[in-house]
mmCIF file of C-alpha atoms in Angstrom:
data_model
loop_
_atom_site.group_PDB
_atom_site.id
_atom_site.type_symbol
_atom_site.label_atom_id
_atom_site.label_comp_id
_atom_site.label_asym_id
_atom_site.label_seq_id
_atom_site.Cartn_x
_atom_site.Cartn_y
_atom_site.Cartn_z
ATOM 1 C CA UNK A 265 0.000 0.000 0.000
ATOM 2 C CA UNK A 266 1.117 3.520 -0.757
ATOM 3 C CA UNK A 267 1.730 5.435 2.442
ATOM 4 C CA UNK A 268 2.614 9.081 2.850
ATOM 5 C CA UNK A 269 3.377 10.608 6.232
ATOM 6 C CA UNK A 270 3.840 14.362 6.517
ATOM 7 C CA UNK A 271 5.506 15.961 9.502
ATOM 8 C CA UNK A 272 7.262 19.139 10.532
ATOM 9 C CA UNK A 273 4.416 21.600 10.794
ATOM 10 C CA UNK A 274 4.049 24.032 13.651
ATOM 11 C CA UNK A 275 3.617 27.615 14.731
ATOM 12 C CA UNK A 276 6.117 30.182 13.518
ATOM 13 C CA UNK A 277 6.297 33.941 13.310
ATOM 14 C CA UNK A 278 6.169 35.731 9.990
ATOM 15 C CA UNK A 279 9.587 35.683 8.379
ATOM 16 C CA UNK A 280 10.484 32.395 10.008
ATOM 17 C CA UNK A 281 11.193 28.982 8.527
ATOM 18 C CA UNK A 282 9.916 25.441 8.761
ATOM 19 C CA UNK A 283 10.890 22.220 7.024
ATOM 20 C CA UNK A 284 8.233 19.692 6.200
ATOM 21 C CA UNK A 285 9.047 16.046 5.587
ATOM 22 C CA UNK A 286 7.058 13.457 3.663
ATOM 23 C CA UNK A 287 8.077 9.884 4.358
ATOM 24 C CA UNK A 288 6.870 7.592 1.592
ATOM 25 C CA UNK A 289 6.541 3.856 1.122
ATOM 26 C CA UNK A 290 4.728 1.344 -1.052
ATOM 27 C CA UNK A 291 5.894 2.513 -4.461
ATOM 28 C CA UNK A 292 9.036 2.901 -6.523
ATOM 29 C CA UNK A 293 10.176 6.416 -5.710
ATOM 30 C CA UNK A 294 11.715 7.034 -9.108
ATOM 31 C CA UNK A 295 8.438 6.212 -10.890
ATOM 32 C CA UNK A 296 6.344 8.835 -9.148
ATOM 33 C CA UNK A 297 5.788 12.540 -8.779
ATOM 34 C CA UNK A 298 5.628 13.622 -5.141
ATOM 35 C CA UNK A 299 4.108 16.929 -4.252
ATOM 36 C CA UNK A 300 2.868 19.243 -1.534
ATOM 37 C CA UNK A 301 -0.592 20.722 -1.446
ATOM 38 C CA UNK A 302 -2.183 23.012 1.080
ATOM 39 C CA UNK A 303 -5.665 23.997 2.100
ATOM 40 C CA UNK A 304 -6.439 27.068 4.149
ATOM 41 C CA UNK A 305 -9.803 27.575 5.848
ATOM 42 C CA UNK A 306 -12.360 28.815 3.369
ATOM 43 C CA UNK A 307 -10.013 28.449 0.435
ATOM 44 C CA UNK A 308 -9.568 25.929 -2.303
ATOM 45 C CA UNK A 309 -6.752 23.430 -2.349
ATOM 46 C CA UNK A 310 -3.540 24.844 -3.755
ATOM 47 C CA UNK A 311 -0.727 22.885 -5.323
ATOM 48 C CA UNK A 312 2.425 24.256 -3.714
ATOM 49 C CA UNK A 313 5.315 22.311 -5.181
ATOM 50 C CA UNK A 314 6.223 18.935 -6.583
ATOM 51 C CA UNK A 315 9.234 16.964 -7.688
ATOM 52 C CA UNK A 316 9.763 14.155 -10.152
ATOM 53 C CA UNK A 317 11.349 11.155 -8.487
ATOM 54 C CA UNK A 318 12.871 10.159 -11.819
ATOM 55 C CA UNK A 319 14.801 13.242 -12.863
ATOM 56 C CA UNK A 320 14.394 15.755 -10.054
ATOM 57 C CA UNK A 321 12.346 18.208 -12.104
ATOM 58 C CA UNK A 322 10.538 20.615 -9.833
ATOM 59 C CA UNK A 323 7.573 22.925 -9.958
ATOM 60 C CA UNK A 324 6.567 25.774 -7.663
ATOM 61 C CA UNK A 325 3.405 27.786 -7.409
ATOM 62 C CA UNK A 326 3.974 31.485 -8.005
ATOM 63 C CA UNK A 327 2.886 32.181 -4.443
ATOM 64 C CA UNK A 328 5.886 30.323 -3.002
ATOM 65 C CA UNK A 329 8.507 30.683 -5.706
ATOM 66 C CA UNK A 330 11.774 31.960 -4.284
ATOM 67 C CA UNK A 331 10.761 31.146 -0.702
ATOM 68 C CA UNK A 332 10.118 27.386 -0.701
ATOM 69 C CA UNK A 333 12.461 24.653 -1.875
ATOM 70 C CA UNK A 334 11.461 21.065 -2.529
ATOM 71 C CA UNK A 335 14.030 18.277 -2.414
ATOM 72 C CA UNK A 336 14.109 14.525 -2.255
ATOM 73 C CA UNK A 337 16.235 11.807 -0.750
ATOM 74 C CA UNK A 338 15.666 8.675 -2.809
ATOM 75 C CA UNK A 339 17.741 6.579 -0.418
ATOM 76 C CA UNK A 340 15.295 7.459 2.358
ATOM 77 C CA UNK A 341 12.213 7.742 0.074
ATOM 78 C CA UNK A 342 11.545 11.113 1.645
ATOM 79 C CA UNK A 343 10.619 14.475 0.194
ATOM 80 C CA UNK A 344 11.265 17.735 2.004
ATOM 81 C CA UNK A 345 9.766 21.185 1.691
ATOM 82 C CA UNK A 346 11.957 23.916 3.098
ATOM 83 C CA UNK A 347 9.796 26.967 3.731
ATOM 84 C CA UNK A 348 11.545 30.278 4.326
ATOM 85 C CA UNK A 349 10.273 33.826 4.707
ATOM 86 C CA UNK A 350 6.924 32.497 5.809
ATOM 87 C CA UNK A 351 3.902 34.779 5.612
ATOM 88 C CA UNK A 352 0.572 34.640 7.451
ATOM 89 C CA UNK A 353 -1.072 33.695 4.160
ATOM 90 C CA UNK A 354 0.993 30.489 4.153
ATOM 91 C CA UNK A 355 -1.101 29.272 7.074
ATOM 92 C CA UNK A 356 -2.816 26.047 6.017
ATOM 93 C CA UNK A 357 -2.883 22.313 6.411
ATOM 94 C CA UNK A 358 -0.106 20.964 4.233
ATOM 95 C CA UNK A 359 -0.218 17.435 2.933
ATOM 96 C CA UNK A 360 1.910 15.420 0.588
ATOM 97 C CA UNK A 361 0.647 13.411 -2.326
ATOM 98 C CA UNK A 362 2.149 11.062 -4.875
ATOM 99 C CA UNK A 363 1.298 9.414 -8.146
ATOM 100 C CA UNK A 364 2.596 8.324 -11.524
ATOM 101 C CA UNK A 365 3.534 11.140 -13.847
ATOM 102 C CA UNK A 366 0.967 11.561 -16.595
ATOM 103 C CA UNK A 367 1.716 15.063 -17.827
ATOM 104 C CA UNK A 368 3.514 18.254 -16.938
ATOM 105 C CA UNK A 369 4.232 18.903 -13.282
ATOM 106 C CA UNK A 370 2.150 22.076 -13.342
ATOM 107 C CA UNK A 371 -0.894 20.039 -14.361
ATOM 108 C CA UNK A 372 -0.358 17.633 -11.487
ATOM 109 C CA UNK A 373 -0.518 20.654 -9.191
ATOM 110 C CA UNK A 374 -3.878 21.526 -10.730
ATOM 111 C CA UNK A 375 -5.425 18.079 -11.043
ATOM 112 C CA UNK A 376 -3.788 16.359 -8.115
ATOM 113 C CA UNK A 377 -2.005 13.076 -7.593
ATOM 114 C CA UNK A 378 -3.361 9.601 -6.955
ATOM 115 C CA UNK A 379 -2.446 9.159 -3.313
ATOM 116 C CA UNK A 380 -2.609 11.579 -0.448
ATOM 117 C CA UNK A 381 -1.444 11.412 3.147
ATOM 118 C CA UNK A 382 -2.716 13.121 6.257
ATOM 119 C CA UNK A 383 -1.783 16.738 6.649
ATOM 120 C CA UNK A 384 0.345 18.752 9.007
ATOM 121 C CA UNK A 385 -0.749 22.165 10.240
ATOM 122 C CA UNK A 386 1.407 25.186 9.495
ATOM 123 C CA UNK A 387 0.451 28.396 11.274
ATOM 124 C CA UNK A 388 2.273 31.655 10.630
ATOM 125 C CA UNK A 389 1.567 34.472 13.047
ATOM 126 C CA UNK A 390 1.904 38.117 12.083
#
């Protein structure tokens, strides 16, 4: 079974940093796209960033570009999201998702991925 476990959320002041981790299992890491999505209260789901396990291609939403960095450790089957210069509008439940690559990474951020784990809360205070 595909399993995705996100961790690393918390409360941080604006301008601070957090690093989220997504531990994965149940699939061949190199065959999948692994990504981070977030949902804030009253807002629609937003695709934040994703990475191709095969070639390391990455995608970032405009809202996080230049502040967030996604990386992967294929030996540990783990994906990280380093979040710097956090803003109150980054407050949301963040969850990781994974699935086979069907099209461009940007489209996976729009249409989603096959498997999704439980989220981790990120709260940024002003």
